[in-house]
Tab-separated table of C-alpha atoms in Angstrom:
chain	number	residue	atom	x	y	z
A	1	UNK	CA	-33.522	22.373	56.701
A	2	UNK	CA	-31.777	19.190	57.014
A	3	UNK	CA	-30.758	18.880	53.082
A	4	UNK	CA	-26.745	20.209	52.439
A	5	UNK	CA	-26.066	21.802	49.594
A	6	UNK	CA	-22.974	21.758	47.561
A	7	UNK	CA	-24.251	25.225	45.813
A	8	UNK	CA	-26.887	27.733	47.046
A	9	UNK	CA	-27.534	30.409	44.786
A	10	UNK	CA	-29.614	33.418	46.024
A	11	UNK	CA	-31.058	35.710	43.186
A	12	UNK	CA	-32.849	34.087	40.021
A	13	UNK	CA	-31.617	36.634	37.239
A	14	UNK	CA	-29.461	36.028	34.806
A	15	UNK	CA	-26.304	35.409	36.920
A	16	UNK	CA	-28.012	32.936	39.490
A	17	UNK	CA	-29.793	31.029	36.612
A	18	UNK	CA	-26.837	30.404	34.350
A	19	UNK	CA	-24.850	29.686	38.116
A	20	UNK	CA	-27.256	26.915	38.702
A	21	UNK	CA	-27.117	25.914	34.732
A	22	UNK	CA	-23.474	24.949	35.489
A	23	UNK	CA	-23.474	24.008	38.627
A	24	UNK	CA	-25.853	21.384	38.235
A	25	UNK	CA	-24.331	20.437	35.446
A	26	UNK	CA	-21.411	19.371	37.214
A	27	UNK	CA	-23.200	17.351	39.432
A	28	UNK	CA	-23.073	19.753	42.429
A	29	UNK	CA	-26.379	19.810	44.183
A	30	UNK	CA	-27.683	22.934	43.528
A	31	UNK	CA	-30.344	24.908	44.579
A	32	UNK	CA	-31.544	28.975	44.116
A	33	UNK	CA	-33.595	30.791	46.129
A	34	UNK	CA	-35.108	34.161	44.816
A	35	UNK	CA	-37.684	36.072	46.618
A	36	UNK	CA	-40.075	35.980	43.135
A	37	UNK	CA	-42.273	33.424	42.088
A	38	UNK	CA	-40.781	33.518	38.900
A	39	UNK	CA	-36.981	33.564	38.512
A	40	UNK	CA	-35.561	36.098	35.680
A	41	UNK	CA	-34.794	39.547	38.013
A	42	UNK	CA	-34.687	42.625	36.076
A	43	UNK	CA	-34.179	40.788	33.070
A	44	UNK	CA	-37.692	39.383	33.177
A	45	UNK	CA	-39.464	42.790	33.228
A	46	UNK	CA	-37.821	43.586	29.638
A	47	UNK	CA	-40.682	42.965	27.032
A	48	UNK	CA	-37.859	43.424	23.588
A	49	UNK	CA	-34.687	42.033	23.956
A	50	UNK	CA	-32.773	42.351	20.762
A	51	UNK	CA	-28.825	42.307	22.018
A	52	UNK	CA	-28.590	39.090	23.743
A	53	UNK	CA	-26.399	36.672	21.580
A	54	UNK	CA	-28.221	34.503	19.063
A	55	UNK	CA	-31.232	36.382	19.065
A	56	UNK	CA	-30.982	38.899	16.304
A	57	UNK	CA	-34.539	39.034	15.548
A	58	UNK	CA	-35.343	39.483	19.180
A	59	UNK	CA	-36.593	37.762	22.262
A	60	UNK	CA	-38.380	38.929	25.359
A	61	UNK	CA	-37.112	39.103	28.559
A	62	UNK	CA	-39.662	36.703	30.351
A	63	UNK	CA	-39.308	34.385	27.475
A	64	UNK	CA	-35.244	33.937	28.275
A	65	UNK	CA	-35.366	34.117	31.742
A	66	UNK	CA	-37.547	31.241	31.594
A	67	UNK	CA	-35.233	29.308	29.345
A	68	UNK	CA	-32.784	29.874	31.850
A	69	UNK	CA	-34.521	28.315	34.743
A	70	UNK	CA	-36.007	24.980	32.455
A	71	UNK	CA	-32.504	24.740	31.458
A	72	UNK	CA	-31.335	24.549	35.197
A	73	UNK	CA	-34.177	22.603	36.034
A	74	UNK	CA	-33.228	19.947	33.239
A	75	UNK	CA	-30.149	19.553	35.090
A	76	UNK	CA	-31.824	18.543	38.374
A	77	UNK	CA	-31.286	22.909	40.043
A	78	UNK	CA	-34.028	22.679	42.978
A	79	UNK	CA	-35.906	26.028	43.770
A	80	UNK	CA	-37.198	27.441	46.457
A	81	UNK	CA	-38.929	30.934	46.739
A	82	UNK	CA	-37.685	33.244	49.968
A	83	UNK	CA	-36.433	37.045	50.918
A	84	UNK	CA	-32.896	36.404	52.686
A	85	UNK	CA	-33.089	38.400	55.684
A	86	UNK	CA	-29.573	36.912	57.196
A	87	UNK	CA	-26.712	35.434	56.700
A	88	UNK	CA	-24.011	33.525	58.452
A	89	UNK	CA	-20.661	32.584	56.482
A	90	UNK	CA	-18.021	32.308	58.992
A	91	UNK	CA	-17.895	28.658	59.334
A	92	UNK	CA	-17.030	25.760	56.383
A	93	UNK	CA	-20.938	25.346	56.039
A	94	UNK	CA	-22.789	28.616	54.773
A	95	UNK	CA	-26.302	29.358	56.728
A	96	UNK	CA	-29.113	31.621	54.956
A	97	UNK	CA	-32.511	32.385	56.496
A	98	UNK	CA	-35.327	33.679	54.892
A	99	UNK	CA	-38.031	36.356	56.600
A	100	UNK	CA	-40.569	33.283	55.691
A	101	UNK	CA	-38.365	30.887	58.491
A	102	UNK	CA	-36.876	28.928	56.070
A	103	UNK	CA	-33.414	27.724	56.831
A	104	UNK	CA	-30.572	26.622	54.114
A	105	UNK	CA	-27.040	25.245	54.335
A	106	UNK	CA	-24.480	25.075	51.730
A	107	UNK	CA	-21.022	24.522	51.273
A	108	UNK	CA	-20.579	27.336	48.939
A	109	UNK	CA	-23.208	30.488	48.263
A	110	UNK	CA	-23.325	32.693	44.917
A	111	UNK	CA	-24.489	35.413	45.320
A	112	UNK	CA	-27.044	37.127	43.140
A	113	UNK	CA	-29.272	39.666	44.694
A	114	UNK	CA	-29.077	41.938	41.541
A	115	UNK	CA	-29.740	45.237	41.247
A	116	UNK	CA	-32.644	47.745	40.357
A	117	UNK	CA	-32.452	51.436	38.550
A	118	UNK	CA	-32.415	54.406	40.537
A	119	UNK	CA	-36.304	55.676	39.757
A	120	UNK	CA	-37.633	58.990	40.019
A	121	UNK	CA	-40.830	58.172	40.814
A	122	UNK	CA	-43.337	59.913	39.366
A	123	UNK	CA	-46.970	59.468	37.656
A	124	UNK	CA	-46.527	57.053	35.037
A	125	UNK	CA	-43.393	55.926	35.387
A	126	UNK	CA	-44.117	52.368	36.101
A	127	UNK	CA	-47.270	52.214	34.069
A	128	UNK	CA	-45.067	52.972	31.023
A	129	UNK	CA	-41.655	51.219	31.796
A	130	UNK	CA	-40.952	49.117	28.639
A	131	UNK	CA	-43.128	51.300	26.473
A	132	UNK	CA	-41.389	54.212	26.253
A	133	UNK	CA	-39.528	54.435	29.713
A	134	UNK	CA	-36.056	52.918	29.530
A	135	UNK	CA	-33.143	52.257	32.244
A	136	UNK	CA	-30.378	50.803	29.601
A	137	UNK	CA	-29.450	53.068	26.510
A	138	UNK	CA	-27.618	49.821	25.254
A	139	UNK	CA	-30.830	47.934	25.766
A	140	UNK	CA	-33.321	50.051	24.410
A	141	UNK	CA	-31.995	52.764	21.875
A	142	UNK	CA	-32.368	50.387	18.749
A	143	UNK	CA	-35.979	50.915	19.363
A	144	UNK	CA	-35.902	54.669	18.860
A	145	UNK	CA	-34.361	55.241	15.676
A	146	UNK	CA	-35.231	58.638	14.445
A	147	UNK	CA	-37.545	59.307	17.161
A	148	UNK	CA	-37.216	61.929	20.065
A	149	UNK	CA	-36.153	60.882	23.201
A	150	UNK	CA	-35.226	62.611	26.972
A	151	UNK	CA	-33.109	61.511	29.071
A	152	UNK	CA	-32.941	62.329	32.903
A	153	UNK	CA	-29.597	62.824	34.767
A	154	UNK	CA	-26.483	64.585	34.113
A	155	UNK	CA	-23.614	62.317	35.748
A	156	UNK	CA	-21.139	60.675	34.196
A	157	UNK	CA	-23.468	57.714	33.337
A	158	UNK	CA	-26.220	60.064	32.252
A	159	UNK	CA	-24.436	61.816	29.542
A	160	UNK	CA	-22.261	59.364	27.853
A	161	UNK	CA	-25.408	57.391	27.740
A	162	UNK	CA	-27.346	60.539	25.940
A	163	UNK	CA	-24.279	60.742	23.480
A	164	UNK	CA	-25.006	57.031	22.804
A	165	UNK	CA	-28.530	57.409	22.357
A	166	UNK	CA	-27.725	60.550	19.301
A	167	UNK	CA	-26.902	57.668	17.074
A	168	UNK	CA	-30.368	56.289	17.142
A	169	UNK	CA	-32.796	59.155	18.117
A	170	UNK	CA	-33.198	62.016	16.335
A	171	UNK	CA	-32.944	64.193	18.865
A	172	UNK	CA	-31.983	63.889	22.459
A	173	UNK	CA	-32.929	65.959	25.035
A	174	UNK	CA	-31.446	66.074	28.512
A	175	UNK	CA	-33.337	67.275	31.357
A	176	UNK	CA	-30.797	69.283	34.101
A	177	UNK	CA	-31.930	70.284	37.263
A	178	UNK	CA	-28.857	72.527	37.624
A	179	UNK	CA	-29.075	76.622	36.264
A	180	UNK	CA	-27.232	76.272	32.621
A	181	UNK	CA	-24.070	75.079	31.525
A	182	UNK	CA	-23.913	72.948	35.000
A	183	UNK	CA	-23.390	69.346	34.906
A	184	UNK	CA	-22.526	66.761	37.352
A	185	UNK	CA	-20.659	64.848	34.736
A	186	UNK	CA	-16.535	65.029	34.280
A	187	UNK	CA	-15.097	68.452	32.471
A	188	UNK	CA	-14.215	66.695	29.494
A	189	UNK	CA	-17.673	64.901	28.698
A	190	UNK	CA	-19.507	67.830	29.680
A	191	UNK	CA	-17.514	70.027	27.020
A	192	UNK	CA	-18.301	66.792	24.276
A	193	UNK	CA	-21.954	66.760	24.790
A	194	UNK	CA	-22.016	70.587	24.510
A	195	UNK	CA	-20.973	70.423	20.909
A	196	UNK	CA	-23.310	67.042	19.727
A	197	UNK	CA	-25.899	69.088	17.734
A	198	UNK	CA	-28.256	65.772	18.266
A	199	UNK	CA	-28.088	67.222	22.253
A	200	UNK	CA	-30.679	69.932	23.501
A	201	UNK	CA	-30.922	70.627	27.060
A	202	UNK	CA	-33.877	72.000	29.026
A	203	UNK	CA	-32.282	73.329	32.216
A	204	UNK	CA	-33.351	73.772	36.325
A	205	UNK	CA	-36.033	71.299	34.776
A	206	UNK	CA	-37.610	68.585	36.667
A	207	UNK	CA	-40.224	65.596	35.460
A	208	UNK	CA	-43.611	65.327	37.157
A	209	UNK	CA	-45.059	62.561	35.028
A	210	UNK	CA	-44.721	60.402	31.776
A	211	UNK	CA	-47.765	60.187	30.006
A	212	UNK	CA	-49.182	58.254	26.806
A	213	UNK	CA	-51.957	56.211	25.839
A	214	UNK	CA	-49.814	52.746	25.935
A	215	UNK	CA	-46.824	54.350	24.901
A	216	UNK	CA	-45.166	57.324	25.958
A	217	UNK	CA	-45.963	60.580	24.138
A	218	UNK	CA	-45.001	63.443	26.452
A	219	UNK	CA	-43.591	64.289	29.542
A	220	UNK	CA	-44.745	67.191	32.192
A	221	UNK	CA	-42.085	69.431	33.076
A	222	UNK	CA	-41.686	71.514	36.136
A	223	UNK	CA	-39.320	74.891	36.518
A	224	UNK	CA	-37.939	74.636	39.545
A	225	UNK	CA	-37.275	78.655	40.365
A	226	UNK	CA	-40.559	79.404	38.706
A	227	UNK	CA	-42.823	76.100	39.791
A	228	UNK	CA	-44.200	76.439	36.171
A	229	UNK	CA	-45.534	73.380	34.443
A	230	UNK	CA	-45.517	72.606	30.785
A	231	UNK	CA	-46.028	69.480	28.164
A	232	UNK	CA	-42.973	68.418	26.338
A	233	UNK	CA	-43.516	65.807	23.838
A	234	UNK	CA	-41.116	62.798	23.384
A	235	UNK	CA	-41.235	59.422	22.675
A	236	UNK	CA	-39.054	57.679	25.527
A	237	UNK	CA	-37.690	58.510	28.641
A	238	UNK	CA	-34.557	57.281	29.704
A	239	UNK	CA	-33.628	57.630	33.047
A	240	UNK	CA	-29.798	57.610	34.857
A	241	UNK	CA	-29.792	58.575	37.996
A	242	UNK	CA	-27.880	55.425	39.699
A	243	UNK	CA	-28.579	52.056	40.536
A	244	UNK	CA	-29.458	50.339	43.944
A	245	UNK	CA	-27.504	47.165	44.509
A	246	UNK	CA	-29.794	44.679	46.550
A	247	UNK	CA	-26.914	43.992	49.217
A	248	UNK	CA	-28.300	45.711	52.729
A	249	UNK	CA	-28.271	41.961	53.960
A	250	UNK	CA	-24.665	41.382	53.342
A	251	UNK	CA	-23.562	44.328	54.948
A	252	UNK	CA	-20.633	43.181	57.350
A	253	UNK	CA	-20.877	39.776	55.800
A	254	UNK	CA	-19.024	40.298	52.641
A	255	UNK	CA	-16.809	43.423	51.240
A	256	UNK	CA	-19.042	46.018	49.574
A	257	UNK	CA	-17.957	49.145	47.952
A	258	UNK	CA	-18.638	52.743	49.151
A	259	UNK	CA	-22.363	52.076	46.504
A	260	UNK	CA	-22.921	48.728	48.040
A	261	UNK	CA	-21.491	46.802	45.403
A	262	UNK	CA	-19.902	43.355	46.194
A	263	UNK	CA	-16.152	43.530	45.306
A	264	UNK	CA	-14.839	40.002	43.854
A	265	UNK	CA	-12.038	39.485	41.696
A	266	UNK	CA	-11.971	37.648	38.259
A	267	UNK	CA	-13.243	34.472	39.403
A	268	UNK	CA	-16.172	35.783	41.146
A	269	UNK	CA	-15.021	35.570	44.807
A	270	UNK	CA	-15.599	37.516	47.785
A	271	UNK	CA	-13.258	38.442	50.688
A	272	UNK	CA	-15.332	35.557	52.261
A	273	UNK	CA	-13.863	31.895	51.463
A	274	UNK	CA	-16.670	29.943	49.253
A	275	UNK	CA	-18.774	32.974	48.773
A	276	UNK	CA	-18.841	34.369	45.406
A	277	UNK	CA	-20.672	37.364	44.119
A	278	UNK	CA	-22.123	37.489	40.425
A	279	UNK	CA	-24.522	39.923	38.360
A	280	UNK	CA	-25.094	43.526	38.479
A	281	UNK	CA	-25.046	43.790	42.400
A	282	UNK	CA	-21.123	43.185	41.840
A	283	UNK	CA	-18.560	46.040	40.884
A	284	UNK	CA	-18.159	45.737	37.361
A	285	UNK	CA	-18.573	47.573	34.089
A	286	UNK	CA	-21.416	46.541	32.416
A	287	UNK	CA	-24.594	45.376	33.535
A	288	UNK	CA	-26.369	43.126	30.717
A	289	UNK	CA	-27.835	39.975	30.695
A	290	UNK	CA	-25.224	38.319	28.933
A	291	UNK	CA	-22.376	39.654	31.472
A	292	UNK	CA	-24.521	38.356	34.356
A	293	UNK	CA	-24.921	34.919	32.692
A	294	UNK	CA	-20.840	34.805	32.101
A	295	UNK	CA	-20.251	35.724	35.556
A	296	UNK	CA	-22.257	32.821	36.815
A	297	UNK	CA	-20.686	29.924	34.356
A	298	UNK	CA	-17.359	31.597	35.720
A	299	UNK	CA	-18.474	31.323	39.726
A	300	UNK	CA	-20.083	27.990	39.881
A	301	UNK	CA	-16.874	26.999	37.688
A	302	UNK	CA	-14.868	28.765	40.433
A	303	UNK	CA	-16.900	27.044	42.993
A	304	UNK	CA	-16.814	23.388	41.653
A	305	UNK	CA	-12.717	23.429	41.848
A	306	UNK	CA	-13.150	25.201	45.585
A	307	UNK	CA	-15.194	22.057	46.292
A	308	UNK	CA	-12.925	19.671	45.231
A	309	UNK	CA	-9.731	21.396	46.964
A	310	UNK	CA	-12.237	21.628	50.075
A	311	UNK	CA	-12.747	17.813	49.489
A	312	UNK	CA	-9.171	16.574	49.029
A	313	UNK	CA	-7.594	18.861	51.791
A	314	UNK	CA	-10.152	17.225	54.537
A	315	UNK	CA	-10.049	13.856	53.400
A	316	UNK	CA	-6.617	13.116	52.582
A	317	UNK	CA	-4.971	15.688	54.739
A	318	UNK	CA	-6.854	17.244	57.485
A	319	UNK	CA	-8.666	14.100	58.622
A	320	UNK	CA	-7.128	13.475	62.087
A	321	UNK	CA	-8.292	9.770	62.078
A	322	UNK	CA	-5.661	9.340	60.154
A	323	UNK	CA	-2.351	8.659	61.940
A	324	UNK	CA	0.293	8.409	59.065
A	325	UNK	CA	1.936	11.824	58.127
A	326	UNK	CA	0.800	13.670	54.495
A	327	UNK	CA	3.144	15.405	52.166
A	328	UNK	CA	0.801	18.008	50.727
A	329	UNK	CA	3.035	18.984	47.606
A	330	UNK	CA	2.458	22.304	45.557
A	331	UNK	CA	3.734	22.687	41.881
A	332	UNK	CA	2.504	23.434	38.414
A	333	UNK	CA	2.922	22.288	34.877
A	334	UNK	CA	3.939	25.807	33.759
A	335	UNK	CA	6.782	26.009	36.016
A	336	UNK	CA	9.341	23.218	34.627
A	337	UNK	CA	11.938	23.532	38.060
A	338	UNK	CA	8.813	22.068	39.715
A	339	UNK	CA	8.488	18.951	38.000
A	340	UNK	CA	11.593	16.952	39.007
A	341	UNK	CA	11.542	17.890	43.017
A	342	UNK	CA	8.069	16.495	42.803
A	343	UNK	CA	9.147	13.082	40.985
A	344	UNK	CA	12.023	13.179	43.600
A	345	UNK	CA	9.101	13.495	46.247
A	346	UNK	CA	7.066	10.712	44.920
A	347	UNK	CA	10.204	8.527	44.793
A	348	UNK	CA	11.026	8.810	48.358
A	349	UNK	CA	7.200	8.374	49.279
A	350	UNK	CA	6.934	5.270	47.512
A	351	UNK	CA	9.393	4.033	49.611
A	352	UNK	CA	7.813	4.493	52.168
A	353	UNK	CA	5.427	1.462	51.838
A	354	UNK	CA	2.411	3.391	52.358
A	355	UNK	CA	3.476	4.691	55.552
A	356	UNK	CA	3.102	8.060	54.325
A	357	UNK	CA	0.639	9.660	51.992
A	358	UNK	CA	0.896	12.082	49.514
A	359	UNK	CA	-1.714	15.191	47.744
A	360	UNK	CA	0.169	17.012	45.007
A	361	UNK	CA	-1.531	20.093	43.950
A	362	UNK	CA	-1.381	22.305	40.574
A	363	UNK	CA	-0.708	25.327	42.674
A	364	UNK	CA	-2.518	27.706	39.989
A	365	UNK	CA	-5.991	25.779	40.411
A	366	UNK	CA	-5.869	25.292	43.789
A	367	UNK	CA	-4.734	29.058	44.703
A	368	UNK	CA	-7.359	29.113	48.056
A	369	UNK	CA	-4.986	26.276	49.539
A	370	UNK	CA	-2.126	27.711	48.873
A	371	UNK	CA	-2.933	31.238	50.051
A	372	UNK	CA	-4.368	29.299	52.868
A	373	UNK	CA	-0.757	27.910	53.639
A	374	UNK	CA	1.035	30.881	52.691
A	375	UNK	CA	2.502	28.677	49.931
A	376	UNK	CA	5.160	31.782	47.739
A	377	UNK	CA	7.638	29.724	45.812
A	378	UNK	CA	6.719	26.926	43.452
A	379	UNK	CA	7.377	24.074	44.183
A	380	UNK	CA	6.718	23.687	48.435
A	381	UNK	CA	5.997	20.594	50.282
A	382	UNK	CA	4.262	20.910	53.066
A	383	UNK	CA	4.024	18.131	56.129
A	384	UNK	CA	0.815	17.118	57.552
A	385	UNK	CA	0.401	15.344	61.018
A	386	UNK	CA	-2.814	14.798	62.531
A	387	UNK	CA	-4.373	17.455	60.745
A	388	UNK	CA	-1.719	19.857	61.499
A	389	UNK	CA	1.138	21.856	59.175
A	390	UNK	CA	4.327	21.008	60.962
A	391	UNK	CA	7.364	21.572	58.367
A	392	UNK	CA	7.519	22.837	55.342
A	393	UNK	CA	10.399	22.578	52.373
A	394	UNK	CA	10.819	25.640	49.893
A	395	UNK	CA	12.359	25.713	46.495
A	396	UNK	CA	13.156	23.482	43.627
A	397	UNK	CA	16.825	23.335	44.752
A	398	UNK	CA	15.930	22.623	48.508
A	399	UNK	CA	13.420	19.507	47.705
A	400	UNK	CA	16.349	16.664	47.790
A	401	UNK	CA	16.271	13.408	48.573
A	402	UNK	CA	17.833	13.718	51.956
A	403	UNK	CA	15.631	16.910	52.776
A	404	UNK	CA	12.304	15.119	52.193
A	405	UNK	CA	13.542	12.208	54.176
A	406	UNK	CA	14.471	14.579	57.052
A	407	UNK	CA	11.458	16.373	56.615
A	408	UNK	CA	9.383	12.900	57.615
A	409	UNK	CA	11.381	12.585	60.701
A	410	UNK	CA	9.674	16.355	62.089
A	411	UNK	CA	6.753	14.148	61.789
A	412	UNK	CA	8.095	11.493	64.296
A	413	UNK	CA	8.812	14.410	66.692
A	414	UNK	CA	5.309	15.895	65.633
């Protein structure tokens, strides 16, 4: 594809949506590609969605998600529909392909592939998910107020998500493959959950289907030492068994976590400069809607002041057509030492008639360039010539008159 993005998004859930919301808004160009026809992820298969924000007399999932993408699309997002089967993000331009051929180049990628629940695929399942079969206690429990629920799993996620679910249900009932009193879970939740009287357990207990007529009314249960099946009524199913990042095509492209989880830190970035990673295929704590939608404003945010470091640095420092040196000068408002060695900077600059240029840079918004020039004490100016770092002063007390002037003549020698 000849067109070069300033932002390609890949996943069209929450995360990518809101990513494209304000990216476009900012006047990148910005485009997502999602391997649906319609964007919205595992947010879009919701039917009732009663905890996102505003909505307190409840929304469906389709009906957001497709807020979300007119929203982008009011703000000129292009999409484009396409399974990412490989990646390339060594160089300053970012390559995806797509299993259909298609090829895209960006300057920066978020990265959305989302994630799906762990299933335990049996008869019915499917049929019934959203009517009775739940992945997200948070989610869903509202809907089950005094009504009898199971819940499958026994891991730490499992069980503090049945001790959620006794303050809506009736009962809940936990279905353990393990022989009794054996859970997967930590010592000190297992003992808990033992003593919630809202908590019965059916033990070395399997599911073999979820049935109802539209809704679910029962579940089939299978002893595993005895192969014995019998009905066990309930009215919803929630199941914790794990979730399954989408990330098998970033695998030795970005840093993943022993799941498969892309690692980022609180800005959204990867290990991998201008790659960020947002939504629930990222290590984090919760996975809602509305977390996926902040981590996108926060990436494309992230991505728009990458852009314009990316920008300035090639332009007005890096640009070997141009002959005269550059001071590149790092300080920050919140550090008051910094302020006069810069002003002492600019003085002897000005002097200079033009012959040399300056960038200064607010070293805690532009922390990729700095990192990138191994920039540790505030303030450091750093000496550009063609293109190249060749002297560097460090230290409020070290940025002098004389020391900038015999900094310039390194770029004589230079």
């Amino acid at each position: 594809m000849s067109e070069l993005y300033d932002l390609l998004i890949i996943g069209a859930g929450p995360g990518g949506l809101a990513a494209g919301i304000y990216g476009s808004r900012s006047k990148l160009k910005t485009a997502v590609l999602d391997k649906n026809a319609e964007p919205g992820g595992q947010a879009a298969t919701t039917d009732e969605m009663e905890n996102y924000p505003g909505f307190y007399d409840g929304t469906t999932g389709p009906g957001i998600m497709k807020k979300f993408a007119d929203h982008a699309k009011s703000f000129g997002t292009e999409f484009f529909k396409g399974t990412v089967d490989e990646v390339d993000f060594t160089g300053p331009i970012k390559k995806v392909h797509t299993q259909q051929g298609d090829s895209y180049e960006s300057k920066v990628v978020i990265l959305s592939p989302g994630a799906t629940p762990s299933k335990i695929n049996v008869k019915g399942e499917e049929e019934l998910r959203g009517k009775g079969v739940s992945y997200c206690a948070t989610c869903d429990a509202d809907f089950f107020v005094d009504l009898d629920v199971c819940v499958v799993g026994n891991g730490d996620a499992a069980i503090e998500e049945a001790m959620y679910l006794t303050k809506f249900a009736a009962t809940v009932t936990v279905i353990v493959i393990h022989e009794e009193g054996n859970l997967d879970c930590n010592k000190a939740s297992a003992e808990k959950a033992m003593k919630n009287p809202k908590l019965k357990w059916v033990w070395n207990s399997t599911i073999e289907e979820i049935a109802g007529d539209g809704l679910v009314d029962k579940v089939v249960l299978k002893n595993i030492n005895t192969g014995e099946l019998s009905d066990y009524a309930t009215n919803g199913v929630f199941i914790f068994i794990g979730t399954d990042p989408h990330t098998d095509f970033l695998k030795g492209k970005v840093e993943l976590d022993e799941k498969g989880y892309m690692v980022t830190n609180q800005m959204m970035e990867t290990n991998v400069p201008g790659v960020y990673g947002v939504g629930d295929a990222r290590e984090t704590y919760l996975r809602q809607v509305v977390t996926a939608a902040a981590d996108g404003a926060v990436a494309s945010s992230a991505a728009e002041k990458y852009l314009l470091e990316l920008e300035t640095l090639q332009n007005d420092v890096l640009d070997v057509s141009n002959e005269k040196p550059v001071i590149l000068a790092f300080w920050a408002p919140q550090v008051p030492e910094s302020i006069d060695p810069i002003a002492i900077v600019d003085g002897v600059v000005e002097e200079k008639n033009d012959t040399v240029g300056l960038v200064k840079l607010d070293t805690y918004r532009a922390k990729k360039t700095a990192t990138q020039y191994n920039v540790t004490e505030i303030p450091t100016i750093v000496l550009f010539k063609n293109g190249k770092d060749v002297a560097r002063i460090e230290g409020a007390k070290n940025i002098t008159s004389e020391a900038v002037e015999n900094l310039l003549k390194e770029s004589v020698k230079a």
